[in-house]
Short mmCIF file of C-alpha atoms in Angstrom, two decimals:
data_model
loop_
_atom_site.label_atom_id
_atom_site.label_comp_id
_atom_site.label_asym_id
_atom_site.label_seq_id
_atom_site.Cartn_x
_atom_site.Cartn_y
_atom_site.Cartn_z
CA MET A 150 117.67 98.31 81.10
CA PHE A 151 114.83 96.60 79.21
CA GLU A 152 115.19 95.79 75.53
CA SER A 153 111.47 95.48 74.81
CA VAL A 154 108.04 94.98 76.34
CA GLU A 155 108.54 91.24 75.94
CA ASP A 156 111.81 91.53 77.85
CA VAL A 157 109.92 93.13 80.74
CA GLN A 158 107.38 90.29 80.71
CA GLN A 159 110.04 87.60 80.68
CA ARG A 160 112.19 89.13 83.40
CA PHE A 161 109.20 89.80 85.65
CA ARG A 162 108.02 86.22 85.14
CA GLY A 163 111.50 85.02 86.05
CA ALA A 164 111.02 86.91 89.32
CA LYS A 165 107.61 85.21 89.77
CA TYR A 166 105.50 88.24 88.88
CA ILE A 167 102.91 87.82 86.15
CA ALA A 168 102.96 91.11 84.25
CA ASN A 169 100.43 91.21 81.44
CA ARG A 170 101.02 93.15 78.23
CA ARG A 171 99.49 96.36 79.62
CA ILE A 172 101.59 96.33 82.80
CA SER A 173 104.77 95.44 80.91
CA THR A 174 104.21 98.22 78.39
CA VAL A 175 103.84 100.88 81.11
CA VAL A 176 106.95 99.65 82.94
CA PHE A 177 108.94 99.65 79.70
CA LEU A 178 107.82 103.16 78.75
CA ALA A 179 108.41 104.53 82.26
CA GLU A 180 112.00 103.37 82.19
CA ARG A 181 112.62 104.67 78.67
CA MET A 182 110.89 108.03 79.27
CA GLY A 183 112.20 108.57 82.81
CA ARG A 184 108.68 109.11 84.11
CA PRO A 185 107.17 107.99 87.43
CA VAL A 186 104.44 105.33 87.37
CA LEU A 187 101.24 105.88 89.36
CA ILE A 188 99.52 102.55 90.04
CA GLU A 189 95.96 102.60 91.30
CA GLY A 190 93.69 99.71 92.19
CA PRO A 191 92.25 97.69 95.08
CA ALA A 192 94.52 96.66 97.95
CA GLY A 193 96.38 93.40 97.49
CA VAL A 194 96.48 93.16 93.70
CA GLY A 195 100.27 93.45 93.42
CA LYS A 196 100.99 97.18 93.20
CA THR A 197 103.70 97.24 95.86
CA GLU A 198 104.98 93.89 94.67
CA LEU A 199 105.48 95.37 91.21
CA ALA A 200 107.91 97.95 92.64
CA LYS A 201 109.77 95.25 94.57
CA THR A 202 110.00 93.11 91.45
CA LEU A 203 111.23 96.08 89.41
CA SER A 204 113.96 96.58 92.01
CA ASP A 205 114.81 92.89 91.83
CA VAL A 206 115.03 92.55 88.04
CA SER A 207 116.80 95.90 87.56
CA GLU A 208 119.24 95.13 90.40
CA ARG A 209 118.57 98.57 91.83
CA PRO A 210 118.12 99.05 95.60
CA LEU A 211 114.55 99.75 96.70
CA ILE A 212 113.92 102.86 98.81
CA ARG A 213 110.41 102.91 100.26
CA LEU A 214 108.43 105.87 101.53
CA GLN A 215 105.31 104.61 103.31
CA CYS A 216 102.67 107.34 103.31
CA TYR A 217 100.21 107.94 106.13
CA GLU A 218 98.00 110.68 107.47
CA GLY A 219 100.17 113.38 109.02
CA LEU A 220 103.26 112.64 106.90
CA ASP A 221 105.13 115.88 106.31
CA GLU A 222 108.22 117.07 104.45
CA GLY A 223 110.49 116.59 107.44
CA LYS A 224 109.62 112.92 107.85
CA ALA A 225 109.88 112.27 104.12
CA LEU A 226 112.93 114.38 103.29
CA TYR A 227 115.34 115.03 106.16
CA GLU A 228 115.67 115.94 109.81
CA TRP A 229 118.51 117.58 111.72
CA LYS A 230 120.11 115.51 114.46
CA TYR A 231 119.42 118.06 117.17
CA ALA A 232 120.52 115.79 120.03
CA LYS A 233 123.89 115.22 118.34
CA GLN A 234 124.28 118.94 117.65
CA LEU A 235 123.57 119.68 121.33
CA LEU A 236 126.08 117.05 122.45
CA TYR A 237 128.79 118.51 120.20
CA THR A 238 127.96 121.99 121.50
CA GLN A 239 128.46 120.82 125.09
CA LEU A 240 131.69 119.00 124.25
CA LEU A 241 133.02 122.04 122.45
CA ARG A 242 131.82 124.68 124.90
CA GLU A 243 135.41 125.60 125.85
CA ARG A 244 136.29 126.21 122.20
CA ILE A 245 133.09 128.20 121.80
CA GLY A 246 134.05 130.22 124.88
CA GLU A 247 137.48 130.93 123.37
CA LEU A 248 135.83 131.95 120.10
CA ILE A 249 133.66 134.62 121.68
CA ALA A 250 136.07 135.62 124.46
CA ASP A 251 137.18 138.80 122.72
CA ALA A 252 133.71 139.79 121.46
CA PRO A 253 133.00 143.28 122.82
CA SER A 254 129.21 142.82 122.92
CA LEU A 255 126.51 140.17 122.79
CA PRO A 256 125.62 140.94 119.12
CA ASP A 257 129.29 140.54 118.21
CA ALA A 258 129.37 137.17 119.99
CA VAL A 259 126.25 136.05 118.11
CA VAL A 260 127.87 137.05 114.81
CA LYS A 261 130.95 134.99 115.65
CA ILE A 262 128.89 131.94 116.57
CA ALA A 263 126.74 132.35 113.45
CA GLY A 264 129.92 132.21 111.39
CA GLN A 265 130.34 128.61 112.58
CA ASP A 266 126.94 127.48 111.21
CA ASP A 267 128.62 125.32 108.60
CA ALA A 268 130.13 123.20 111.36
CA PHE A 269 126.77 122.37 112.91
CA PHE A 270 124.50 122.42 109.84
CA SER A 271 126.40 120.02 107.62
CA PHE A 272 125.77 116.51 106.30
CA ARG A 273 127.38 115.24 109.52
CA PHE A 274 124.27 116.29 111.43
CA LEU A 275 121.72 115.60 108.68
CA SER A 276 119.48 112.54 108.89
CA PRO A 277 118.21 111.81 105.36
CA ARG A 278 114.73 110.33 105.00
CA PRO A 279 113.58 108.25 102.01
CA LEU A 280 113.21 111.06 99.45
CA LEU A 281 116.61 112.55 100.18
CA ASN A 282 118.16 109.08 100.31
CA ALA A 283 116.88 108.49 96.77
CA ILE A 284 118.34 111.82 95.60
CA LEU A 285 121.70 111.28 97.33
CA ALA A 286 122.06 107.65 96.23
CA GLU A 287 125.41 106.90 94.60
CA ARG A 288 123.77 104.40 92.23
CA PRO A 289 120.35 104.31 90.51
CA VAL A 290 117.53 103.17 92.78
CA VAL A 291 113.83 102.33 92.65
CA LEU A 292 111.82 104.76 94.80
CA LEU A 293 108.50 103.36 96.03
CA VAL A 294 106.02 105.95 97.33
CA ASP A 295 103.48 103.59 98.82
CA GLU A 296 99.82 104.51 99.38
CA ILE A 297 100.16 108.17 98.41
CA ASP A 298 96.38 108.47 98.81
CA LYS A 299 96.84 108.23 102.62
CA ALA A 300 98.91 111.44 102.72
CA GLU A 301 97.27 114.89 102.71
CA PRO A 302 96.96 116.89 99.45
CA GLU A 303 99.59 119.34 100.75
CA PHE A 304 102.19 116.58 100.88
CA GLU A 305 101.14 115.41 97.43
CA ALA A 306 101.81 118.94 96.09
CA PHE A 307 105.26 118.93 97.70
CA LEU A 308 105.99 115.50 96.23
CA LEU A 309 104.97 116.76 92.81
CA GLU A 310 107.71 119.41 93.00
CA VAL A 311 110.31 116.82 93.95
CA LEU A 312 109.28 114.48 91.14
CA SER A 313 109.36 117.33 88.61
CA ASP A 314 112.98 118.33 89.17
CA PHE A 315 114.48 115.57 91.31
CA GLN A 316 116.10 118.19 93.44
CA VAL A 317 115.42 119.59 96.90
CA SER A 318 116.45 122.70 98.72
CA VAL A 319 117.92 122.46 102.21
CA PRO A 320 118.20 126.09 103.38
CA GLU A 321 121.43 125.50 105.31
CA LEU A 322 123.07 123.46 102.53
CA GLY A 323 121.58 124.78 99.30
CA THR A 324 120.04 122.87 96.41
CA ILE A 325 120.76 119.16 96.21
CA ARG A 326 120.26 117.53 92.82
CA ALA A 327 119.83 113.82 92.20
CA LYS A 328 123.00 112.07 91.09
CA HIS A 329 120.86 109.51 89.30
CA ILE A 330 117.18 109.89 88.38
CA PRO A 331 115.41 107.09 90.29
CA LEU A 332 112.74 104.84 88.87
CA VAL A 333 109.67 106.01 90.79
CA VAL A 334 106.58 103.92 91.53
CA LEU A 335 103.64 105.46 93.38
CA THR A 336 100.74 103.33 94.58
CA SER A 337 97.21 104.29 95.59
CA ASN A 338 94.28 102.27 96.93
CA ASN A 339 91.94 105.08 95.91
CA ALA A 340 91.20 106.19 99.49
CA ARG A 341 90.88 109.69 98.00
CA GLU A 342 91.05 111.28 94.57
CA LEU A 343 94.56 112.29 93.57
CA SER A 344 95.30 115.61 91.88
CA ASP A 345 95.27 116.03 88.12
CA GLY A 346 98.81 117.45 88.38
CA LEU A 347 100.18 114.25 89.86
CA LYS A 348 98.38 112.14 87.29
CA ARG A 349 99.75 114.31 84.47
CA ARG A 350 103.29 113.94 85.79
CA CYS A 351 103.06 110.15 85.93
CA LEU A 352 102.32 107.30 83.59
CA HIS A 353 99.07 105.85 84.88
CA LEU A 354 98.36 102.20 85.45
CA PHE A 355 95.25 100.62 86.97
CA ILE A 356 95.59 97.08 88.27
CA ASP A 357 92.32 95.33 89.05
CA PHE A 358 91.63 91.85 90.37
CA PRO A 359 92.96 89.40 87.77
CA ALA A 360 90.78 87.39 85.41
CA PRO A 361 90.37 83.72 86.40
CA ALA A 362 92.97 82.44 83.93
CA GLU A 363 95.52 85.00 85.09
CA GLU A 364 94.87 84.31 88.77
CA LEU A 365 95.26 80.58 88.12
CA GLU A 366 98.61 81.28 86.50
CA ILE A 367 99.69 83.40 89.50
CA ILE A 368 98.75 80.69 92.00
CA ARG A 369 100.46 77.96 89.98
CA LEU A 370 103.60 80.11 89.76
CA LYS A 371 103.69 81.22 93.41
CA VAL A 372 102.43 77.96 94.95
CA PRO A 373 103.91 75.28 92.72
CA GLU A 374 103.07 72.52 95.24
CA ILE A 375 99.33 72.89 94.67
CA SER A 376 97.62 70.51 92.25
CA GLU A 377 96.08 71.94 89.12
CA GLN A 378 92.65 70.70 90.19
CA LEU A 379 92.81 72.33 93.63
CA ALA A 380 94.23 75.56 92.18
CA GLY A 381 91.33 75.70 89.74
CA ALA A 382 88.84 75.16 92.59
CA VAL A 383 90.49 77.93 94.64
CA VAL A 384 90.27 80.38 91.77
CA ALA A 385 86.63 79.53 91.06
CA ALA A 386 85.67 79.95 94.73
CA VAL A 387 87.59 83.22 95.09
CA GLN A 388 85.98 84.66 91.98
CA LYS A 389 82.50 83.87 93.39
CA ILE A 390 83.36 85.33 96.79
CA ARG A 391 84.64 88.55 95.16
CA ALA A 392 81.31 88.90 93.36
CA MET A 393 79.50 89.00 96.71
CA ASP A 394 78.67 92.25 98.46
CA LEU A 395 81.55 92.25 100.98
CA ARG A 396 83.23 95.01 102.92
CA LYS A 397 86.58 93.76 101.64
CA PRO A 398 86.78 91.29 98.76
CA PRO A 399 89.71 88.86 98.97
CA SER A 400 92.91 90.15 97.38
CA VAL A 401 95.39 88.18 95.29
CA SER A 402 97.77 87.98 98.24
CA GLU A 403 94.96 86.48 100.33
CA SER A 404 94.18 83.99 97.57
CA LEU A 405 97.82 82.93 97.69
CA ASP A 406 97.72 82.62 101.48
CA TRP A 407 94.60 80.45 101.19
CA ALA A 408 96.22 78.26 98.54
CA ARG A 409 99.35 77.84 100.68
CA SER A 410 97.29 76.95 103.76
CA LEU A 411 95.39 74.29 101.80
CA VAL A 412 98.67 72.78 100.64
CA ILE A 413 100.00 72.74 104.23
CA LEU A 414 96.79 71.01 105.36
CA ASN A 415 97.26 68.48 102.57
CA ALA A 416 93.84 69.29 101.11
CA GLN A 417 93.04 67.48 97.89
CA ARG A 418 89.80 69.28 97.14
CA LEU A 419 87.52 71.97 98.53
CA ASP A 420 84.71 70.72 100.75
CA PRO A 421 82.50 72.72 103.13
CA GLU A 422 84.43 71.63 106.24
CA MET A 423 87.83 72.56 104.77
CA VAL A 424 86.59 75.91 103.47
CA GLU A 425 84.87 76.70 106.77
CA SER A 426 88.04 76.06 108.77
CA THR A 427 90.33 78.09 106.47
CA LEU A 428 88.04 80.90 105.42
CA THR A 429 89.75 83.42 107.69
CA MET A 430 92.79 83.24 105.40
CA LEU A 431 90.60 84.78 102.74
CA VAL A 432 87.97 86.93 104.44
CA LYS A 433 88.92 89.37 107.21
CA TYR A 434 85.69 90.84 108.59
CA GLU A 435 83.17 88.95 110.74
CA LYS A 436 80.13 90.08 108.78
CA ASP A 437 81.85 89.10 105.56
CA LEU A 438 82.61 85.69 107.07
CA GLU A 439 78.97 85.21 108.03
CA ARG A 440 77.87 86.14 104.54
CA VAL A 441 80.28 83.76 102.85
CA ARG A 442 79.47 80.93 105.28
CA GLY A 443 75.79 81.37 104.47
CA ALA A 444 76.52 80.97 100.77
CA LEU A 445 79.04 78.12 100.83
CA ASP A 446 76.81 75.88 98.70
CA LYS A 447 76.93 78.49 95.94
CA VAL A 448 80.64 79.15 96.42
CA LEU A 449 81.46 75.46 96.03
CA ALA A 450 78.92 74.74 93.30
CA PRO A 451 80.57 73.55 90.06
#
């Protein structure tokens, strides 16, 4: 898929994702080694976007499993369509009656009905969820397991088994093996510590807030309408705001939203009035807003 690390960098850049040497190297190795990538880092630094970009440049469909508290195997893997099974049972009750008509006893009738399990526990009545969709896919896919840190450790252990063998067992259907090993990207915002087993299974990548020069490059690439001078001022202000003691420092995606809003408002430079009126694009908590407003002179100082 990728010829070299440089090829990864160029193709990601063509898809408007700035992948530095470290990111490109991990992506290249993950594809060559067939290993999942675990990306950790603050929210909004481009972890999910990396998976989407990988899907884009590799021309592989993206299958996304969004993790949350309470996620279990059934919601991630498959569920039976019980309502459809019940409907078919009602529609076919006459045939079922004929089937058991000559059964001499109730146990014999149960045995006869049990012999028809294959009719009701087949792929016709199976509703695949993201993990099974990735395994059943007829062509290679990118599987994004987003925010794995929000799921319980028990689900993480189950996921580790799936990622080890790329096969699952459905009791009524047997073992189902992946037709194509998917490219797997897991993301974590570090809400909890992940297991050593999962980290061992994956290639690890930490993405932090970008350095000023890299963030300037991202804004210039994603918001080409912005002037170089205003983009530089945005980056300088964002870097100072991130250094403050805030509940949630502004992410890269919020920096981009701020830059886009300034372009829409036809701003030529950052002044206190403009920053004050657009600060909610960047800072999301009231106490954080108060803190930044109280330090605007420092934020806008050259």
